[in-house]
Short mmCIF file of C-alpha atoms and ligand atoms in Angstrom, two decimals:
data_model
loop_
_atom_site.label_atom_id
_atom_site.label_comp_id
_atom_site.label_asym_id
_atom_site.label_seq_id
_atom_site.Cartn_x
_atom_site.Cartn_y
_atom_site.Cartn_z
CA UNK W 1 5.24 -19.67 4.17
CA UNK W 2 4.72 -22.85 1.91
CA UNK W 3 1.69 -23.55 4.02
CA UNK W 4 0.50 -20.13 4.26
CA UNK W 5 -2.67 -20.94 2.02
CA UNK W 6 -3.97 -17.33 1.46
CA UNK W 7 -0.72 -16.55 -0.10
CA UNK W 8 -0.62 -19.32 -2.87
CA UNK W 9 -1.75 -18.93 -6.37
CA UNK W 10 -4.41 -21.26 -7.50
CA UNK W 11 -1.68 -23.40 -9.29
CA UNK W 12 0.34 -23.84 -5.92
CA UNK W 13 -2.73 -24.56 -4.01
CA UNK W 14 -3.80 -27.35 -6.46
CA UNK W 15 -0.29 -28.74 -6.48
CA UNK W 16 -0.56 -28.91 -2.64
CA UNK W 17 -3.88 -30.53 -2.60
CA UNK W 18 -2.97 -33.05 -5.44
CA UNK W 19 0.21 -34.00 -3.51
CA UNK W 20 -2.17 -34.61 -0.48
CA UNK W 21 -4.44 -36.82 -2.68
CA UNK W 22 -7.38 -34.24 -2.12
CA UNK W 23 -9.87 -34.14 -5.14
CA UNK W 24 -8.79 -31.62 -7.74
CA UNK W 25 -12.14 -29.74 -7.51
CA UNK W 26 -11.64 -28.97 -3.99
CA UNK W 27 -8.77 -26.73 -4.83
CA UNK W 28 -11.08 -24.53 -6.94
CA UNK W 29 -13.52 -24.32 -4.15
CA UNK W 30 -11.18 -23.38 -1.52
CA UNK W 31 -9.54 -20.76 -3.82
CA UNK W 32 -12.96 -19.49 -4.46
CA UNK W 33 -13.86 -19.34 -0.67
CA UNK W 34 -10.58 -17.40 -0.06
CA UNK W 35 -10.44 -15.03 -2.84
CA UNK W 36 -13.86 -14.62 -3.94
CA UNK W 37 -16.05 -15.18 -1.02
CA UNK W 38 -13.31 -13.74 1.18
CA UNK W 39 -13.86 -16.08 4.12
CA UNK W 40 -11.39 -15.99 6.92
CA UNK W 41 -12.23 -19.53 8.59
CA UNK W 42 -12.51 -22.87 7.15
CA UNK W 43 -15.93 -23.25 8.76
CA UNK W 44 -17.61 -20.85 6.59
CA UNK W 45 -16.58 -23.04 3.61
CA UNK W 46 -19.90 -24.54 3.78
CA UNK W 47 -19.62 -26.87 0.57
CA UNK W 48 -16.66 -28.94 2.11
CA UNK W 49 -17.05 -31.86 4.33
CA UNK W 50 -16.25 -31.23 7.95
CA UNK W 51 -13.55 -33.75 7.98
CA UNK W 52 -11.59 -31.80 5.15
CA UNK W 53 -12.39 -28.49 6.71
CA UNK W 54 -10.57 -29.96 9.92
CA UNK W 55 -7.81 -31.45 7.89
CA UNK W 56 -7.22 -28.30 6.02
CA UNK W 57 -7.21 -26.15 9.08
CA UNK W 58 -4.80 -28.26 10.80
CA UNK W 59 -2.48 -28.26 7.72
CA UNK W 60 -2.67 -24.76 6.21
CA UNK W 61 -2.89 -21.94 8.73
CA UNK W 62 -5.10 -18.96 7.49
CA UNK W 63 -3.16 -15.62 8.40
CA UNK W 64 -5.83 -13.26 8.11
CA UNK W 65 -6.42 -9.84 9.84
CA UNK W 66 -8.53 -9.21 12.60
CA UNK W 67 -10.38 -5.91 13.06
CA UNK W 68 -9.06 -4.79 16.47
CA UNK W 69 -10.37 -1.08 16.00
CA UNK W 70 -12.32 0.79 13.52
CA UNK W 71 -12.58 4.65 13.27
CA UNK W 72 -14.95 6.32 10.96
CA UNK W 73 -14.41 9.94 10.21
CA UNK W 74 -17.30 12.20 10.74
CA UNK W 75 -15.98 14.73 7.97
CA UNK W 76 -16.05 12.43 5.04
CA UNK W 77 -16.71 8.73 6.12
CA UNK W 78 -13.22 7.70 5.68
CA UNK W 79 -12.49 4.65 7.57
CA UNK W 80 -9.39 3.36 9.42
CA UNK W 81 -8.93 -0.03 10.41
CA UNK W 82 -6.41 -1.19 13.00
CA UNK W 83 -5.94 -4.66 12.20
CA UNK W 84 -4.30 -7.48 14.32
CA UNK W 85 -2.25 -9.90 12.70
CA UNK W 86 -2.12 -13.67 13.72
CA UNK W 87 1.06 -13.14 15.75
CA UNK W 88 -0.37 -10.11 17.47
CA UNK W 89 1.24 -7.29 15.60
CA UNK W 90 -0.70 -4.55 14.12
CA UNK W 91 -1.11 -2.59 11.01
CA UNK W 92 -3.37 0.13 9.80
CA UNK W 93 -5.42 0.46 6.41
CA UNK W 94 -7.65 3.25 5.36
CA UNK W 95 -10.69 3.13 3.16
CA UNK W 96 -11.64 6.27 1.07
CA UNK W 97 -14.63 6.90 -1.04
CA UNK W 98 -14.11 8.81 -4.22
CA UNK W 99 -16.45 9.47 -7.23
CA UNK W 100 -14.98 6.43 -8.99
CA UNK W 101 -15.60 4.13 -6.18
CA UNK W 102 -13.93 2.89 -2.82
CA UNK W 103 -9.97 2.78 -2.67
CA UNK W 104 -8.10 1.08 0.15
CA UNK W 105 -4.57 2.14 1.35
CA UNK W 106 -3.02 -0.70 2.55
CA UNK W 107 0.08 -1.50 4.55
CA UNK W 108 3.10 -3.72 3.28
CA UNK W 109 5.19 -3.85 6.51
CA UNK W 110 4.64 -3.68 10.42
CA UNK W 111 6.71 -0.42 11.04
CA UNK W 112 9.06 0.70 8.41
CA UNK W 113 13.04 0.60 8.10
CA UNK W 114 13.31 3.88 5.70
CA UNK W 115 13.60 6.39 8.56
CA UNK W 116 11.90 9.35 6.76
CA UNK W 117 12.03 12.30 9.12
CA UNK W 118 8.32 13.52 8.72
CA UNK W 119 6.62 10.13 8.79
CA UNK W 120 4.74 8.44 11.59
CA UNK W 121 5.40 4.95 10.13
CA UNK W 122 8.85 4.92 10.95
CA UNK W 123 8.58 5.93 14.58
CA UNK W 124 8.10 2.59 16.28
CA UNK W 125 10.72 1.08 14.07
CA UNK W 126 10.56 -1.90 12.01
CA UNK W 127 9.00 -5.11 13.18
CA UNK W 128 8.53 -7.18 9.93
CA UNK W 129 7.31 -7.58 6.53
CA UNK W 130 3.76 -8.75 5.65
CA UNK W 131 3.00 -12.07 3.71
CA UNK W 132 1.09 -11.56 0.43
CA UNK W 133 -2.00 -12.96 1.97
CA UNK W 134 -1.69 -10.58 4.95
CA UNK W 135 -1.63 -7.76 2.45
CA UNK W 136 -4.81 -9.19 0.65
CA UNK W 137 -6.67 -9.88 3.93
CA UNK W 138 -6.51 -6.16 4.67
CA UNK W 139 -8.78 -5.41 1.63
CA UNK W 140 -10.79 -8.75 2.04
CA UNK W 141 -11.59 -7.95 5.49
CA UNK W 142 -12.40 -4.09 4.96
CA UNK W 143 -14.51 -5.10 1.85
CA UNK W 144 -16.58 -7.57 4.16
CA UNK W 145 -16.86 -5.39 6.81
CA UNK W 146 -18.25 -2.43 4.56
CA UNK W 147 -20.22 -4.30 2.52
CA UNK W 148 -18.91 -2.43 -0.63
CA UNK W 149 -16.79 -3.37 -3.54
CA UNK W 150 -13.25 -1.91 -3.17
CA UNK W 151 -12.08 -1.22 -6.63
CA UNK W 152 -9.08 0.81 -6.09
CA UNK W 153 -5.64 -0.02 -4.19
CA UNK W 154 -2.80 2.20 -3.01
CA UNK W 155 0.11 0.62 -1.67
CA UNK W 156 0.64 3.72 0.45
CA UNK W 157 0.05 2.57 4.12
CA UNK W 158 2.70 1.43 6.59
CA UNK W 159 6.01 0.10 5.06
CA UNK W 160 7.92 0.35 2.00
CA UNK W 161 6.72 -2.00 -0.57
CA UNK W 162 9.78 -2.52 -2.50
CA UNK W 163 11.56 -3.47 0.83
CA UNK W 164 9.03 -6.31 0.75
CA UNK W 165 9.56 -6.78 -2.85
CA UNK W 166 8.52 -10.48 -3.31
CA UNK W 167 5.56 -10.41 -1.33
CA UNK W 168 4.19 -7.45 -2.76
CA UNK W 169 4.72 -8.79 -6.52
CA UNK W 170 2.88 -12.07 -5.33
CA UNK W 171 0.02 -9.77 -3.65
CA UNK W 172 -0.44 -8.15 -7.02
CA UNK W 173 -0.68 -11.39 -8.84
CA UNK W 174 -3.24 -12.59 -6.48
CA UNK W 175 -5.33 -9.47 -6.38
CA UNK W 176 -5.25 -9.20 -10.05
CA UNK W 177 -6.21 -12.99 -10.85
CA UNK W 178 -9.25 -13.51 -12.72
CA UNK W 179 -10.13 -16.28 -10.34
CA UNK W 180 -9.99 -13.94 -7.42
CA UNK W 181 -11.25 -10.35 -7.13
CA UNK W 182 -9.68 -9.63 -10.43
CA UNK W 183 -8.69 -5.83 -9.38
CA UNK W 184 -7.27 -4.26 -12.75
CA UNK W 185 -3.54 -3.38 -12.37
CA UNK W 186 -4.33 0.03 -13.62
CA UNK W 187 -6.40 0.55 -10.41
CA UNK W 188 -3.58 0.24 -8.50
CA UNK W 189 -0.66 2.51 -7.29
CA UNK W 190 2.61 1.65 -5.67
CA UNK W 191 4.43 4.07 -3.85
CA UNK W 192 8.16 3.91 -2.92
CA UNK W 193 10.62 6.13 -1.20
CA UNK W 194 13.10 5.30 -4.33
CA UNK W 195 14.47 1.99 -4.03
CA UNK W 196 16.20 2.20 -7.70
CA UNK W 197 17.13 -1.34 -8.44
CA UNK W 198 13.94 -2.80 -7.37
CA UNK W 199 12.30 -0.09 -9.32
CA UNK W 200 14.29 -1.37 -12.13
CA UNK W 201 13.11 -4.98 -11.50
CA UNK W 202 9.61 -4.06 -11.46
CA UNK W 203 10.08 -2.56 -14.81
CA UNK W 204 11.07 -5.60 -16.43
CA UNK W 205 7.81 -6.84 -15.66
CA UNK W 206 6.13 -4.04 -17.40
CA UNK W 207 3.13 -3.79 -14.83
CA UNK W 208 0.36 -1.47 -15.70
CA UNK W 209 0.06 -0.03 -12.17
CA UNK W 210 0.85 3.41 -11.44
CA UNK W 211 4.19 4.03 -9.80
CA UNK W 212 4.38 6.75 -6.89
CA UNK W 213 7.67 8.16 -5.91
CA UNK W 214 7.84 9.92 -2.72
CA UNK W 215 10.51 12.54 -3.86
CA UNK W 216 9.75 15.33 -1.43
CA UNK W 217 12.98 17.35 -2.32
CA UNK W 218 14.67 18.19 -5.76
CA UNK W 219 18.30 18.23 -4.43
CA UNK W 220 20.61 15.76 -2.79
CA UNK W 221 21.41 17.97 -0.13
CA UNK W 222 17.89 18.53 0.87
CA UNK W 223 16.57 15.18 0.36
CA UNK W 224 19.38 13.17 2.27
CA UNK W 225 18.41 15.22 5.32
CA UNK W 226 14.88 14.15 5.15
CA UNK W 227 14.98 10.95 3.52
CA UNK W 228 17.86 8.57 4.47
CA UNK W 229 17.35 6.30 1.15
CA UNK W 230 18.74 9.20 -0.70
CA UNK W 231 22.14 8.65 0.74
CA UNK W 232 22.05 5.36 -1.12
CA UNK W 233 20.38 6.39 -4.33
CA UNK W 234 20.63 9.98 -5.62
CA UNK W 235 17.88 11.98 -6.91
CA UNK W 236 19.37 11.84 -10.25
CA UNK W 237 19.70 8.15 -10.17
CA UNK W 238 16.18 7.67 -9.08
CA UNK W 239 14.82 10.17 -11.81
CA UNK W 240 16.73 8.20 -14.42
CA UNK W 241 15.05 5.06 -13.76
CA UNK W 242 11.75 6.92 -13.55
CA UNK W 243 12.31 8.49 -16.95
CA UNK W 244 13.04 5.09 -18.34
CA UNK W 245 9.78 3.59 -16.48
CA UNK W 246 7.56 6.15 -18.06
CA UNK W 247 8.72 5.96 -21.26
CA UNK W 248 9.11 2.08 -21.35
CA UNK W 249 5.50 1.35 -19.74
CA UNK W 250 3.99 4.66 -21.08
CA UNK W 251 2.41 5.31 -17.57
CA UNK W 252 2.56 8.59 -15.85
CA UNK W 253 4.66 8.44 -13.01
CA UNK W 254 3.06 10.37 -9.95
CA UNK W 255 5.73 12.18 -7.55
CA UNK W 256 4.57 12.79 -4.22
CA UNK W 257 5.75 16.17 -2.55
CA UNK W 258 5.03 16.72 1.04
CA UNK W 259 5.34 20.49 1.52
CA UNK W 260 7.27 21.25 4.68
CA UNK W 261 7.17 24.86 5.74
CA UNK W 262 10.46 26.62 5.31
CA UNK W 263 12.27 23.26 4.37
CA UNK W 264 11.41 22.21 0.94
CA UNK W 265 8.73 24.81 -0.19
CA UNK W 266 10.75 27.74 -1.63
CA UNK W 267 10.45 29.13 -5.27
CA UNK W 268 14.04 27.96 -5.75
CA UNK W 269 13.09 24.28 -4.96
CA UNK W 270 9.85 24.57 -7.04
CA UNK W 271 12.45 25.73 -10.10
CA UNK W 272 14.98 23.21 -9.63
CA UNK W 273 12.01 20.38 -9.21
CA UNK W 274 10.47 21.67 -12.72
CA UNK W 275 13.91 21.62 -14.49
CA UNK W 276 14.68 18.15 -13.28
CA UNK W 277 11.24 16.66 -14.00
CA UNK W 278 11.01 18.39 -17.53
CA UNK W 279 9.72 16.44 -20.44
CA UNK W 280 8.76 13.36 -18.15
CA UNK W 281 5.48 11.75 -18.44
CA UNK W 282 4.58 12.76 -14.81
CA UNK W 283 2.26 14.43 -12.45
CA UNK W 284 3.27 16.17 -8.98
CA UNK W 285 1.04 15.41 -6.23
CA UNK W 286 1.49 18.33 -3.45
CA UNK W 287 0.65 17.33 0.13
CA UNK W 288 0.89 19.94 2.98
CA UNK W 289 2.65 17.79 5.42
CA UNK W 290 0.31 16.20 7.87
CA UNK W 291 1.41 16.79 11.45
CA UNK W 292 3.24 13.95 13.29
CA UNK W 293 3.20 14.88 17.04
CA UNK W 294 6.79 13.63 17.38
CA UNK W 295 8.23 15.38 14.41
CA UNK W 296 8.90 19.02 14.07
CA UNK W 297 7.84 19.71 10.58
CA UNK W 298 4.85 22.08 9.94
CA UNK W 299 2.79 22.31 6.57
CA UNK W 300 3.42 24.96 4.14
CA UNK W 301 0.80 27.86 3.74
CA UNK W 302 -1.99 27.75 1.31
CA UNK W 303 -0.24 30.63 -0.46
CA UNK W 304 3.11 28.77 -0.78
CA UNK W 305 1.51 25.55 -2.04
CA UNK W 306 -0.21 27.63 -4.72
CA UNK W 307 2.82 29.34 -5.76
CA UNK W 308 4.52 26.09 -6.22
CA UNK W 309 1.67 24.73 -8.31
CA UNK W 310 2.24 27.84 -10.24
CA UNK W 311 5.91 27.71 -11.17
CA UNK W 312 5.45 24.16 -12.02
CA UNK W 313 2.66 24.82 -13.83
CA UNK W 314 4.53 27.51 -15.87
CA UNK W 315 7.14 25.02 -16.85
CA UNK W 316 4.74 22.42 -18.36
CA UNK W 317 4.37 20.24 -15.24
CA UNK W 318 1.09 19.21 -14.09
CA UNK W 319 0.75 19.69 -10.34
CA UNK W 320 -2.29 19.27 -7.98
CA UNK W 321 -2.87 19.67 -4.28
CA UNK W 322 -3.89 16.36 -2.45
CA UNK W 323 -7.37 16.57 -0.81
CA UNK W 324 -6.99 15.56 2.71
CA UNK W 325 -9.38 12.81 3.83
CA UNK W 326 -9.86 11.40 7.32
CA UNK W 327 -7.92 14.20 9.11
CA UNK W 328 -9.81 13.91 12.37
CA UNK W 329 -8.84 10.03 12.92
CA UNK W 330 -5.09 10.64 11.72
CA UNK W 331 -5.82 8.55 8.60
CA UNK W 332 -3.87 10.86 6.43
CA UNK W 333 -0.57 10.29 4.36
CA UNK W 334 2.11 9.22 6.71
CA UNK W 335 0.08 9.08 9.86
CA UNK W 336 -0.16 5.29 10.05
CA UNK W 337 1.76 3.74 12.58
CA UNK W 338 2.46 0.68 14.45
CA UNK W 339 0.21 0.61 17.53
CA UNK W 340 1.17 -2.00 20.11
CA UNK W 341 -0.54 -1.60 23.55
CA UNK W 342 -0.86 -4.54 25.53
CA UNK W 343 -3.51 -2.66 27.39
CA UNK W 344 -5.23 -1.82 24.08
CA UNK W 345 -9.09 -1.92 24.05
CA UNK W 346 -10.36 -4.46 21.61
CA UNK W 347 -13.66 -3.92 19.99
CA UNK W 348 -15.28 -1.82 17.22
CA UNK W 349 -16.36 1.83 17.58
N1 SAH L 401 7.20 3.65 1.87
C1 SAH L 401 6.37 4.20 0.59
C2 SAH L 401 4.85 3.91 0.97
C3 SAH L 401 4.50 4.94 1.98
S1 SAH L 401 3.33 5.67 1.26
C4 SAH L 401 6.89 5.58 0.27
O1 SAH L 401 7.60 6.26 1.01
O2 SAH L 401 6.22 5.88 -0.74
C5 SAH L 401 3.07 7.12 2.22
C6 SAH L 401 3.29 8.60 1.56
O3 SAH L 401 3.04 9.59 2.54
C7 SAH L 401 4.59 8.70 1.06
O4 SAH L 401 4.70 9.31 0.10
C8 SAH L 401 5.39 9.29 2.16
O5 SAH L 401 6.42 9.97 1.79
C9 SAH L 401 4.07 10.33 2.64
N2 SAH L 401 4.15 11.00 3.92
C10 SAH L 401 4.64 10.32 5.17
N3 SAH L 401 4.49 11.14 6.14
C11 SAH L 401 3.85 12.20 5.53
C12 SAH L 401 3.43 13.37 6.27
N4 SAH L 401 3.48 13.55 7.62
N5 SAH L 401 2.53 14.21 5.81
C13 SAH L 401 2.26 14.03 4.51
N6 SAH L 401 2.79 12.73 3.81
C14 SAH L 401 3.59 12.21 4.46
#
C-alpha cells in the first residue's frame, strides 16, 4: 500500500521522494502527471529523464484500471465501462450526461458484502475493497477516454463505500485536491446502505458532500427482510444519525427508495415513511426497481409510484422519481456486478 503511488497525497509522495533523494520538484511533476494529466504509465511523463521513469516504475507500481469493455447506450449515450484492475479483478463504472455536466458512478469494492436482496452487486459475493487510486483511476481513465471533463461523482457503483471507509475518505481527499482535478465536494454523493458508526465518523469531518441513504423500507420488519444490514442498525437508529447529519452539516440527505411491487409500495409504507422523515432536511428518490435476472422483484407500477409521491408530498416530503439511464446496457442502479469470465473477450466495442 505504501508504494501505491496513485493513492498518495502530494505530501506523502514528496516525503517518499525526499527519502530517496529525488529532487523536490520531481514530486510536483509526477503528482501533476498522475492527477492532472491523468497518465497511467510512467513513459508518458515526458519531462522526466528515462532513468528516473525506470526507477520509479520499479519502486512505485501504478495500480490503474484498464478498459476491458465499453458499452454506449443507444437510448441516451450513457457509457458503461468494465475496468480490469491490476490483479485481474473487474469493476464497472457508468458515465451519464446531465444538463449540468458529466457524472460518473464509481465502484468502491469488487463485489459487495451487504447482501441486499434486490441488488446485482451482491450476487457474485465479495472479493476485495478498492484502493483509493483504483477509485480515482475509474474517473481518470473514463475522462481521458471520453475527452470530456467529468464534474460530478456518485459513489453508487459496486460495493459499500463505508465498508471501505479509509480508502474512500482518501479518495475524497485526492479528488478534491486543488493540485489534482479539484472536484468540488458539493458535486460528490456518497451512497450507503446505512453503516451507522461510519456515518457518525464521517459526520465528524463535516464534509460538504451529499449523503445518500439506501433506505428502501420504513419499518424494521420489512427492511430487515430485504437489507441484512438493518439487523445490525435499525431504521430508527439510522434515521437518528441522518437527522443529526442534516442538522449539523445543513446538507440535504437524499433517501433512495427502490419501489418493489407488492413489497414496499403500499400506501401504509408511504404514510409510515412520511412520518419517520417528518421535519428532516431531506429528499426522497424513488426508483422503480431495476430488474435483475436472478432476483424475484418486479418494479412498481407507474400509478403506485405516483401515489407514493403524492402521499409523501402531502406530508411535506419532497420526492422525485429517478430517471432511468442506460437501461439497454444494464447500467441502471443496482445492476453493476462483478464480471469475471476467463473467456472474456477483450477489446472495446
Ligand atoms: N452500497 C451502497 C452503494 C450502492 S449505490 C448503497 O447501498 O447505497 C446503488 C444504489 O442502487 C443503492 O441505493 C441501492 O440500494 C440501489 N439498488 C440496488 N439494486 C437496485 C435495483 N435492482 N434497482 C434499483 N435500485 C437498486
